[in-house]
XYZ file of C-alpha atoms in Angstrom:
674
model
C 0.000 0.000 0.000
C 1.370 3.369 -0.978
C 0.539 6.091 1.493
C 1.848 9.614 1.751
C 4.971 8.466 3.589
C 6.041 6.458 0.559
C 4.979 9.281 -1.707
C 7.251 11.739 0.068
C 10.094 9.222 0.183
C 9.821 8.896 -3.576
C 9.574 12.625 -4.009
C 12.644 13.291 -1.851
C 14.660 10.878 -3.985
C 13.204 12.262 -7.163
C 14.042 15.715 -8.405
C 10.717 16.460 -9.977
C 7.182 15.600 -9.027
C 6.438 14.398 -12.549
C 9.175 11.749 -12.352
C 7.304 9.717 -9.728
C 6.332 6.114 -10.375
C 3.284 5.481 -12.491
C 0.240 4.613 -10.436
C 1.549 6.354 -7.328
C 0.139 9.409 -5.570
C -0.300 11.471 -8.711
C -2.155 8.668 -10.475
C -4.516 8.125 -7.577
C -5.202 11.844 -7.412
C -6.081 11.741 -11.084
C -8.484 8.851 -10.592
C -10.211 10.533 -7.664
C -10.621 13.740 -9.616
C -12.011 11.827 -12.603
C -14.720 10.227 -10.459
C -15.861 13.624 -9.267
C -13.664 14.644 -6.354
C -12.216 18.122 -6.204
C -8.442 18.356 -5.925
C -8.425 19.407 -2.230
C -10.858 16.630 -1.354
C -8.708 14.102 -3.196
C -5.664 15.246 -1.229
C -7.585 14.853 2.014
C -8.472 11.295 1.108
C -4.845 10.419 0.466
C -3.494 11.700 3.769
C -5.282 9.861 6.634
C -3.058 6.899 7.412
C 0.171 8.569 6.396
C 1.675 9.434 9.741
C -0.267 7.904 12.606
C 1.460 5.618 15.097
C 4.816 5.591 13.307
C 7.296 5.999 16.186
C 10.299 5.943 13.867
C 9.176 8.833 11.731
C 11.347 11.918 11.488
C 9.720 14.663 13.659
C 10.037 17.284 10.929
C 8.418 15.053 8.358
C 5.719 14.183 10.849
C 5.041 17.882 11.270
C 4.154 18.090 7.591
C 1.628 15.266 7.908
C 0.132 16.735 11.048
C -0.102 20.083 9.367
C -1.930 18.656 6.366
C -4.315 16.578 8.477
C -4.907 18.586 11.615
C -6.314 21.687 9.937
C -8.907 19.643 8.068
C -12.365 18.726 9.212
C -12.732 15.185 10.571
C -13.237 12.513 7.929
C -16.869 11.444 7.971
C -16.915 8.118 6.197
C -16.065 4.508 6.868
C -14.172 3.939 3.632
C -10.980 5.480 2.363
C -9.407 5.327 -1.071
C -5.692 4.579 -1.041
C -3.125 4.116 -3.771
C -0.992 1.101 -4.473
C 2.014 0.459 -6.670
C -0.359 -1.555 -8.813
C -2.402 0.333 -11.426
C -5.647 0.156 -9.499
C -7.321 1.421 -6.350
C -8.669 -0.428 -3.367
C -10.480 0.517 -0.188
C -9.629 0.034 3.457
C -11.918 -0.002 6.452
C -11.648 3.037 8.695
C -12.935 1.809 12.031
C -13.564 5.189 13.624
C -14.974 8.366 12.187
C -12.247 10.974 12.212
C -9.390 8.494 12.132
C -7.590 10.626 9.588
C -6.811 12.720 12.633
C -5.508 9.942 14.858
C -2.315 10.981 16.581
C 0.504 8.816 17.908
C -1.378 8.337 21.157
C -4.498 7.163 19.365
C -6.386 10.388 20.094
C -9.055 11.401 17.626
C -8.738 15.126 17.016
C -12.236 16.105 16.001
C -12.355 19.412 17.854
C -11.151 22.638 16.296
C -8.980 23.703 19.232
C -7.224 20.353 19.388
C -6.648 20.330 15.664
C -5.153 23.776 15.736
C -2.981 22.848 18.713
C -1.746 19.768 16.889
C -1.035 21.659 13.688
C 1.100 24.202 15.511
C 2.944 21.728 17.740
C 5.930 21.419 15.427
C 7.582 23.593 12.857
C 6.268 22.901 9.372
C 8.811 25.251 7.853
C 11.815 23.478 9.379
C 10.601 20.139 8.111
C 10.174 21.444 4.610
C 13.609 23.030 4.617
C 15.269 19.858 5.898
C 13.616 17.680 3.304
C 13.896 20.297 0.554
C 10.352 19.654 -0.606
C 10.344 22.414 -3.175
C 8.109 20.848 -5.796
C 5.836 23.543 -7.129
C 3.080 21.015 -7.556
C 3.127 20.074 -3.871
C 3.238 23.740 -2.894
C 0.285 24.424 -5.152
C -1.656 21.653 -3.473
C -0.960 23.069 -0.015
C -1.741 26.609 -1.074
C -4.873 25.558 -2.929
C -6.056 23.621 0.092
C -5.293 26.177 2.802
C -4.817 29.502 1.020
C -1.239 29.744 2.304
C 1.516 32.076 1.221
C 4.992 30.843 2.145
C 7.452 33.201 0.460
C 10.101 32.546 3.130
C 10.356 29.018 1.802
C 10.743 30.089 -1.775
C 7.137 29.683 -2.817
C 5.925 32.661 -4.833
C 3.005 31.017 -6.554
C -0.222 31.719 -4.721
C -3.415 30.076 -5.861
C -6.527 31.631 -4.315
C -8.323 29.363 -1.929
C -11.008 27.684 -3.946
C -14.518 27.351 -2.750
C -13.532 23.989 -1.395
C -17.118 23.061 -0.990
C -18.215 20.318 1.280
C -18.155 16.743 0.067
C -21.167 15.593 -1.822
C -22.189 12.026 -1.706
C -20.557 10.223 -4.609
C -20.402 6.621 -5.632
C -17.282 4.872 -6.890
C -17.625 1.455 -8.498
C -14.780 -0.897 -7.649
C -14.556 -4.620 -8.348
C -18.318 -4.767 -8.927
C -19.006 -3.248 -5.502
C -20.256 0.212 -4.661
C -18.356 2.498 -2.306
C -20.313 5.498 -1.012
C -18.197 8.372 0.224
C -19.579 10.214 3.229
C -20.932 13.709 3.097
C -18.926 16.487 4.659
C -20.775 18.815 6.951
C -22.086 22.011 5.427
C -22.351 25.469 6.818
C -24.551 25.806 9.866
C -27.558 27.971 8.911
C -28.313 28.396 12.604
C -24.718 29.091 13.595
C -23.768 31.865 15.956
C -23.039 34.266 13.073
C -26.205 33.519 11.119
C -27.712 36.595 9.464
C -24.513 38.648 9.769
C -22.589 40.033 6.793
C -18.880 40.644 7.395
C -16.180 42.612 5.643
C -12.681 41.730 6.831
C -9.911 44.318 6.538
C -6.744 42.415 5.762
C -4.247 45.126 6.758
C -2.020 43.804 9.521
C -3.432 40.259 9.396
C -1.486 37.180 8.355
C -2.942 35.532 5.295
C -3.285 32.163 6.971
C -5.093 33.594 9.982
C -7.411 35.549 7.707
C -8.293 32.387 5.787
C -9.034 30.525 9.009
C -11.298 33.336 10.205
C -13.153 33.380 6.904
C -13.638 29.637 7.045
C -14.954 29.769 10.599
C -17.344 32.606 9.832
C -18.889 30.879 6.837
C -19.097 27.557 8.668
C -21.055 29.267 11.425
C -23.603 30.940 9.175
C -22.000 34.277 8.241
C -21.842 35.865 4.793
C -18.567 37.424 3.635
C -18.688 40.511 1.457
C -15.840 41.196 -0.944
C -14.368 44.619 -1.654
C -15.966 46.733 -4.369
C -13.738 49.598 -5.528
C -12.872 50.874 -2.053
C -16.495 51.105 -1.023
C -18.545 49.282 1.559
C -21.642 47.425 0.462
C -24.793 48.462 2.339
C -25.321 44.756 3.021
C -22.361 44.685 5.412
C -23.391 44.567 9.069
C -19.959 44.089 10.641
C -16.572 45.482 9.694
C -13.579 43.820 11.383
C -10.099 45.317 11.662
C -6.932 44.966 13.722
C -7.093 48.576 14.914
C -8.249 52.044 13.907
C -5.142 52.729 11.834
C -5.920 49.802 9.539
C -9.348 51.356 8.985
C -7.627 54.565 8.014
C -5.494 52.789 5.458
C -8.428 50.957 3.913
C -11.323 53.401 3.831
C -11.727 57.140 3.838
C -13.384 58.881 6.804
C -16.300 59.753 4.545
C -17.002 56.095 3.781
C -16.693 55.096 7.421
C -19.019 57.855 8.587
C -21.640 56.651 6.111
C -21.265 53.063 7.272
C -24.351 52.006 9.252
C -22.962 48.774 10.651
C -20.620 47.951 13.518
C -16.825 48.313 13.426
C -15.096 45.831 15.704
C -11.659 44.584 16.612
C -10.737 41.131 15.357
C -10.409 40.196 19.011
C -14.220 40.118 19.150
C -14.178 37.312 16.603
C -11.370 35.490 18.415
C -13.196 35.621 21.753
C -16.508 34.609 20.179
C -14.875 31.570 18.606
C -13.192 30.630 21.888
C -16.431 30.834 23.818
C -18.613 29.288 21.134
C -21.050 32.198 21.240
C -21.197 35.828 20.186
C -19.696 37.988 22.884
C -21.167 41.423 23.419
C -19.858 43.904 20.867
C -19.740 47.027 23.000
C -16.270 46.570 24.467
C -14.742 45.702 21.087
C -15.958 48.680 19.077
C -13.332 50.720 17.262
C -14.005 54.418 17.656
C -12.460 57.270 15.756
C -12.848 60.956 16.514
C -12.906 64.084 14.361
C -9.123 64.065 14.120
C -9.433 60.885 12.104
C -10.272 63.006 9.078
C -6.917 64.768 9.281
C -5.201 61.769 7.716
C -2.838 59.002 8.705
C -0.735 61.205 10.974
C -3.522 61.644 13.497
C -3.655 59.116 16.295
C -6.809 57.074 16.756
C -7.597 55.485 20.054
C -9.294 52.103 20.284
C -11.962 51.921 22.914
C -10.645 48.545 23.998
C -7.143 47.134 23.757
C -6.207 43.547 24.431
C -2.577 44.276 25.299
C -3.267 44.981 28.946
C -5.343 42.911 31.333
C -6.771 46.069 32.877
C -8.887 48.733 31.168
C -6.354 51.420 32.041
C -3.535 50.985 29.524
C -1.214 53.621 30.948
C 1.917 51.878 32.081
C 2.550 54.585 34.638
C -0.762 53.993 36.407
C -0.586 52.460 39.816
C -2.303 49.199 40.602
C -4.943 50.842 42.758
C -5.729 53.319 40.002
C -6.245 50.414 37.621
C -8.675 48.811 40.015
C -10.710 51.978 40.400
C -10.627 52.605 36.681
C -11.937 49.105 36.059
C -15.082 49.790 37.999
C -15.667 53.205 36.477
C -15.136 52.249 32.868
C -17.130 49.040 32.994
C -20.189 49.642 35.166
C -22.307 46.537 35.611
C -25.978 46.859 36.382
C -27.985 44.938 38.907
C -29.610 42.685 36.301
C -26.779 40.639 34.914
C -29.030 39.309 32.174
C -28.152 42.583 30.473
C -24.444 42.384 31.241
C -22.170 42.749 28.255
C -19.969 39.817 27.483
C -16.253 40.508 27.734
C -13.201 38.463 26.809
C -13.274 35.051 28.496
C -10.611 33.419 30.627
C -9.020 36.556 32.070
C -10.002 35.223 35.481
C -9.976 31.500 34.791
C -7.951 31.016 37.974
C -11.129 31.951 39.856
C -13.873 30.497 37.660
C -12.223 27.077 37.400
C -12.142 26.760 41.185
C -15.772 27.879 41.415
C -16.679 25.295 38.765
C -15.209 22.515 40.895
C -17.191 23.740 43.893
C -20.383 23.624 41.810
C -19.866 19.925 41.113
C -19.002 19.168 44.731
C -22.049 20.932 46.176
C -24.331 19.327 43.603
C -23.021 15.913 44.596
C -23.624 16.778 48.245
C -27.184 17.830 47.447
C -26.594 21.464 48.376
C -28.317 23.116 45.423
C -28.381 26.543 47.054
C -24.607 26.823 47.389
C -24.067 25.173 44.028
C -26.287 27.724 42.323
C -24.572 30.652 44.044
C -21.286 29.689 42.373
C -23.131 28.992 39.129
C -24.421 32.591 39.109
C -21.057 34.084 39.998
C -19.068 32.452 37.200
C -20.592 34.288 34.181
C -20.328 37.618 36.024
C -16.599 37.079 36.564
C -16.057 35.704 33.049
C -17.401 38.911 31.513
C -14.924 41.186 33.246
C -12.536 42.833 30.752
C -9.739 42.961 33.322
C -7.876 40.485 35.488
C -8.972 40.741 39.109
C -6.073 41.867 41.272
C -8.017 43.125 44.281
C -11.339 42.170 45.806
C -12.264 45.873 45.743
C -12.814 45.497 42.004
C -15.740 43.109 42.454
C -17.479 44.381 45.597
C -20.339 46.001 43.720
C -20.924 43.220 41.203
C -24.152 41.201 41.217
C -23.952 37.627 42.542
C -20.662 38.462 44.329
C -21.594 38.597 48.003
C -19.372 38.667 51.063
C -18.577 34.946 50.930
C -17.675 35.108 47.239
C -15.524 38.167 47.870
C -13.616 36.297 50.574
C -13.034 33.404 48.168
C -11.816 35.741 45.442
C -9.489 37.536 47.849
C -7.941 34.228 48.922
C -7.500 33.021 45.333
C -5.988 36.311 44.171
C -3.541 36.516 47.067
C -2.579 32.834 47.433
C -3.460 31.239 44.109
C -5.649 28.616 45.776
C -8.777 28.197 47.888
C -8.590 26.365 51.200
C -12.248 25.326 51.006
C -11.639 23.437 47.766
C -8.455 21.884 49.119
C -10.371 20.732 52.180
C -13.056 19.126 50.031
C -10.511 17.461 47.760
C -8.579 16.063 50.712
C -11.744 14.756 52.373
C -12.211 11.168 51.229
C -15.949 11.238 51.845
C -16.567 14.404 49.853
C -14.228 13.301 47.087
C -15.903 9.908 46.782
C -19.467 11.196 46.931
C -18.618 13.784 44.269
C -17.250 11.047 42.025
C -20.286 8.802 42.486
C -22.573 11.770 41.843
C -21.133 12.069 38.345
C -22.560 8.659 37.415
C -25.813 9.139 35.499
C -28.800 8.300 37.694
C -26.902 8.521 40.984
C -28.167 11.402 43.100
C -26.725 12.803 46.345
C -28.669 10.419 48.601
C -27.665 7.352 46.595
C -24.042 8.506 46.428
C -23.973 8.815 50.215
C -25.458 5.328 50.653
C -22.878 3.867 48.293
C -20.123 5.514 50.297
C -21.557 4.202 53.559
C -21.527 0.687 52.081
C -17.758 0.977 51.825
C -17.403 1.826 48.139
C -14.521 4.174 47.355
C -14.115 4.097 43.565
C -16.056 3.295 40.408
C -14.707 -0.248 40.250
C -16.282 -0.909 43.649
C -19.685 0.050 42.240
C -19.545 -2.576 39.499
C -20.271 -5.293 42.046
C -23.073 -3.451 43.834
C -26.319 -5.331 43.206
C -28.488 -2.414 44.380
C -27.744 -0.273 41.334
C -30.664 0.097 38.960
C -30.309 -0.800 35.296
C -30.029 2.897 34.398
C -27.317 3.453 37.008
C -25.422 0.417 35.751
C -25.507 1.866 32.242
C -24.364 5.220 33.598
C -21.447 3.457 35.254
C -20.608 1.335 32.210
C -20.476 4.349 29.907
C -19.168 6.793 32.510
C -16.310 8.145 30.378
C -18.408 8.203 27.195
C -21.135 10.285 28.806
C -18.589 12.778 30.158
C -17.142 13.339 26.675
C -18.237 16.621 25.086
C -19.830 16.429 21.629
C -18.575 18.835 18.916
C -21.259 21.151 17.571
C -20.954 19.931 13.995
C -21.648 16.358 15.104
C -24.699 17.460 17.107
C -25.944 19.324 14.049
C -25.529 16.209 11.929
C -27.374 14.083 14.478
C -30.161 16.670 14.680
C -30.633 16.334 10.923
C -30.665 12.558 11.245
C -33.330 12.834 13.938
C -35.395 15.213 11.807
C -35.283 12.899 8.793
C -36.164 9.871 10.911
C -39.071 11.730 12.523
C -40.389 12.737 9.112
C -40.332 9.070 8.100
C -42.562 8.219 11.051
C -44.809 11.301 11.067
C -44.728 13.856 8.228
C -44.833 17.457 9.411
C -43.428 16.764 12.869
C -41.164 19.427 14.399
C -37.837 18.281 15.891
C -35.492 20.817 17.514
C -32.261 20.237 19.414
C -32.293 22.541 22.434
C -29.853 22.955 25.296
C -26.374 24.293 24.734
C -26.627 23.469 21.018
C -29.554 25.856 20.513
C -27.684 28.427 22.592
C -24.856 28.282 20.035
C -22.204 26.544 22.133
C -19.239 24.945 20.392
C -19.645 21.660 22.284
C -22.498 19.928 24.081
C -22.632 17.574 27.032
C -25.770 15.855 25.746
C -28.675 16.430 23.385
C -32.097 17.729 24.422
C -34.597 17.087 21.631
C -37.946 18.926 21.792
C -40.702 17.555 19.569
C -44.269 18.520 18.644
C -46.716 18.412 15.751
C -48.562 21.520 14.533
C -51.974 19.836 14.327
C -52.039 19.361 18.105
C -53.016 15.679 18.044
C -50.687 13.627 15.823
C -48.002 13.684 18.505
C -50.031 11.179 20.519
C -48.330 7.791 20.335
C -45.511 9.165 18.182
C -42.626 8.609 20.614
C -43.034 4.824 20.816
C -42.856 4.468 17.030
C -40.040 6.998 16.814
C -37.848 5.236 19.367
C -38.359 1.904 17.590
C -37.376 3.466 14.268
C -34.228 5.007 15.765
C -33.290 1.663 17.306
C -33.773 -0.055 13.965
C -31.325 2.505 12.563
C -28.886 1.552 15.342
C -28.878 5.173 16.539
C -30.528 4.658 19.925
C -28.643 1.972 21.815
C -29.665 1.804 25.493
C -32.775 2.994 27.365
C -32.564 4.926 30.622
C -36.099 6.307 31.099
C -39.178 5.772 28.948
C -42.555 7.190 30.012
C -45.663 7.653 27.871
C -48.418 10.042 28.974
C -49.977 11.378 25.776
C -52.307 8.415 25.280
C -53.748 8.620 28.814
C -53.532 12.408 29.049
C -51.483 12.268 32.259
C -48.577 14.602 33.074
C -50.010 17.174 30.643
C -49.571 14.672 27.819
C -45.767 14.962 27.695
C -43.918 11.820 26.566
C -40.312 11.331 27.649
C -37.386 9.172 26.590
C -33.898 9.331 28.106
C -31.266 7.098 26.585
C -27.876 6.627 24.977
C -27.146 7.074 21.301
C -24.143 6.826 19.006
C -22.826 9.047 16.261
C -23.093 7.060 12.984
C -20.147 4.725 12.584
C -18.936 5.077 16.155
C -19.519 3.225 19.413
C -18.994 6.189 21.769
C -22.219 6.697 23.747
C -23.873 10.100 24.084
C -26.754 11.085 26.331
C -29.954 12.022 24.534
C -33.346 13.163 25.844
C -36.475 13.114 23.679
C -39.442 15.177 24.899
C -42.722 15.205 22.957
C -45.081 18.080 23.843
C -48.634 18.868 22.771
C -48.600 21.916 20.512
C -50.388 24.176 23.018
C -47.594 23.856 25.630
C -44.663 23.320 23.262
C -43.430 26.901 23.778
C -42.824 26.251 27.476
C -40.924 23.051 26.737
C -38.772 24.909 24.232
C -37.904 27.624 26.769
C -37.156 25.133 29.535
C -34.977 22.772 27.497
C -33.076 25.611 25.828
C -31.995 27.067 29.174
C -29.771 28.054 30.615
C -30.464 27.415 34.310
C -30.028 31.076 35.225
C -32.571 32.211 32.622
C -35.071 29.547 33.675
C -34.697 30.417 37.347
C -35.209 34.131 36.703
C -38.297 33.454 34.614
C -39.743 31.296 37.397
C -39.074 34.010 39.993
C -40.746 36.650 37.821
C -43.717 34.336 37.341
C -44.048 33.857 41.107
C -43.943 37.608 41.676
C -46.821 37.969 39.210
C -48.834 35.221 40.879
C -48.048 32.362 38.503
C -46.150 29.096 38.475
C -43.898 28.392 35.488
C -42.426 25.085 34.366
C -41.879 23.216 31.105
C -45.592 22.369 30.837
C -47.074 25.850 31.152
C -47.664 29.096 33.016
C -50.360 28.513 35.606
C -52.225 31.093 37.720
C -51.554 30.533 41.406
C -54.602 30.449 43.655
C -55.198 29.717 47.331
C -56.998 26.683 48.661
C -59.453 26.773 51.519
C -56.561 25.995 53.854
C -54.685 29.073 52.698
C -51.995 27.168 50.829
C -50.936 28.412 47.415
C -51.903 26.019 44.625
C -51.873 26.264 40.851
C -54.693 26.141 38.369
C -54.720 23.102 36.106
C -54.917 25.094 32.871
C -51.998 27.077 31.521
C -52.132 30.427 29.810
C -51.659 30.140 26.049
C -48.761 31.688 24.163
C -47.696 31.263 20.554
C -44.005 32.026 20.950
C -41.161 32.213 23.444
C -41.024 35.976 22.970
C -44.627 36.348 24.126
C -43.801 34.514 27.363
C -40.747 36.702 27.994
C -42.768 39.869 27.365
C -45.641 38.744 29.587
C -43.240 38.105 32.471
C -41.391 41.379 31.896
C -38.068 39.756 31.077
C -35.926 41.267 28.290
C -36.197 39.153 25.146
C -33.134 37.014 24.536
C -32.452 35.076 21.374
C -31.405 31.483 22.127
C -27.715 32.278 21.598
C -28.014 35.133 24.119
C -29.176 32.898 26.965
C -25.718 31.874 28.182
C -25.871 34.202 31.165
């Protein structure tokens, strides 16, 4: 079998690309192109097995393979085409989706951050210099695939990045058998940048980085506008630049003053991509004053600069002045639902500790304390400065005296004694671990500890575990694994098609963190209804059977049917484990089927997040109602004086109507990560 290793060995020994053996890499590329593959796609199909698990491979050469593979999307199919020294092609089984990205350790890199980390781990340039891979044809392939310009390595030929469109399903006949190539994921029409039109100013931006940004934007629903004779199209909603001076070089003040959209620093895009959601634009706006019209010599001041962790960028300012300036420049109101998002991770040293405390208190059954940390984290994450003194956070919402004491200890010592105490306490540590098993609540975790169990292996022999808990234990690591957004999107489409097969016209929406625009999801919350208000009855039983026949649903955790008897407001529920097509890794999935008249409440509840849902419930209580996923019910008083709820919910046609009725500012799904 000839893979890319052999191809490069041949090329190193050969002076010219065209002198390679007949039927080798070039010949296979030609065949793939002839059967309908684009050149970049053909290259992708040749790379997968080239460098994985070869411990003897030269590190510089390996860097080239990692570079070519790691920046690509995961391979979707089960079959690969490979070349041989014989004048024909064959196929080889690829046991795991994404195996083109398998690293030496066997890790499947199907997450953008990991792929980028892998691609930058070694020096591509040094490897190319050492091996003297100067073939123009190879360079053209790399440039065509990634839009790269590498003049420092002697490559002057730059081919514009083609619209390397996503794979379309194609069939290749081979030895009287049919090989179907998988479909590559398309752009996400509901991505976090959906409906936005961008113009990217390239001044001061590396070509490669610009290409990556463009790719990410289009993948997540954005439209890119090209330059038209130094003017800005009225379609453009967002103009991105490195700083105000790059604006000055690109467009005249007259054009910019006429521009009706938003001008932002590229850092806004970077932070949005990191967080998996659009961060608030306010702190990233590029402002220019009247002096801007005087020409390039005038100095423009960005409203926000990333170079300093504090809002005050004067190097001569004292620390205390920075702290005071932080509070003045970035006032935060009492309702943190309206808080602007700011760059993430500036205070990760605090939020990571609080996150651990959330899990511990949840496992201990202390929801009140757990939720207090849950509320504090997004407030701290939004801060555009690194906390250096507790005085900076005294007036922030959700940061009470106890939280302030924690922050002071973390800032001054780098640790929190409360967390260290919990982590050193065997009982707390063990109960927290058991509480992470699906189906094991705080009370059960405590009982398991009292029976003498101290680790997950101990639980395997406990006969008191229910079937659901046993499954949660068996697939403990699988369930903890985050699911990339593109895979969730693909599974949502699969679920929609399967539902349509069972019941035409049915509505299937993936809620939770996916609907909120997050880059990864812990599980999938599927909300289902039918517009006629009656066909949903009995649907879930047929739907689950169909999904099992497809080998998508694998194990059942909870299955309850109420629509046929009219109990529990007619809501049918299925909790289970599913698998991404072609893979055995289990993911948690919840299916909830609602009658049409209460579907809006189910959609709000299962979209989240917890903070939004809690605030909506509190507002409902203040107005004399009770809110849950089945409706908004007027609260009345029984003869004994106790508050009870009416059995009939108010009717609303949309989520927005519910928000407005309760007096809560309307938030699009992607804005509900508060």
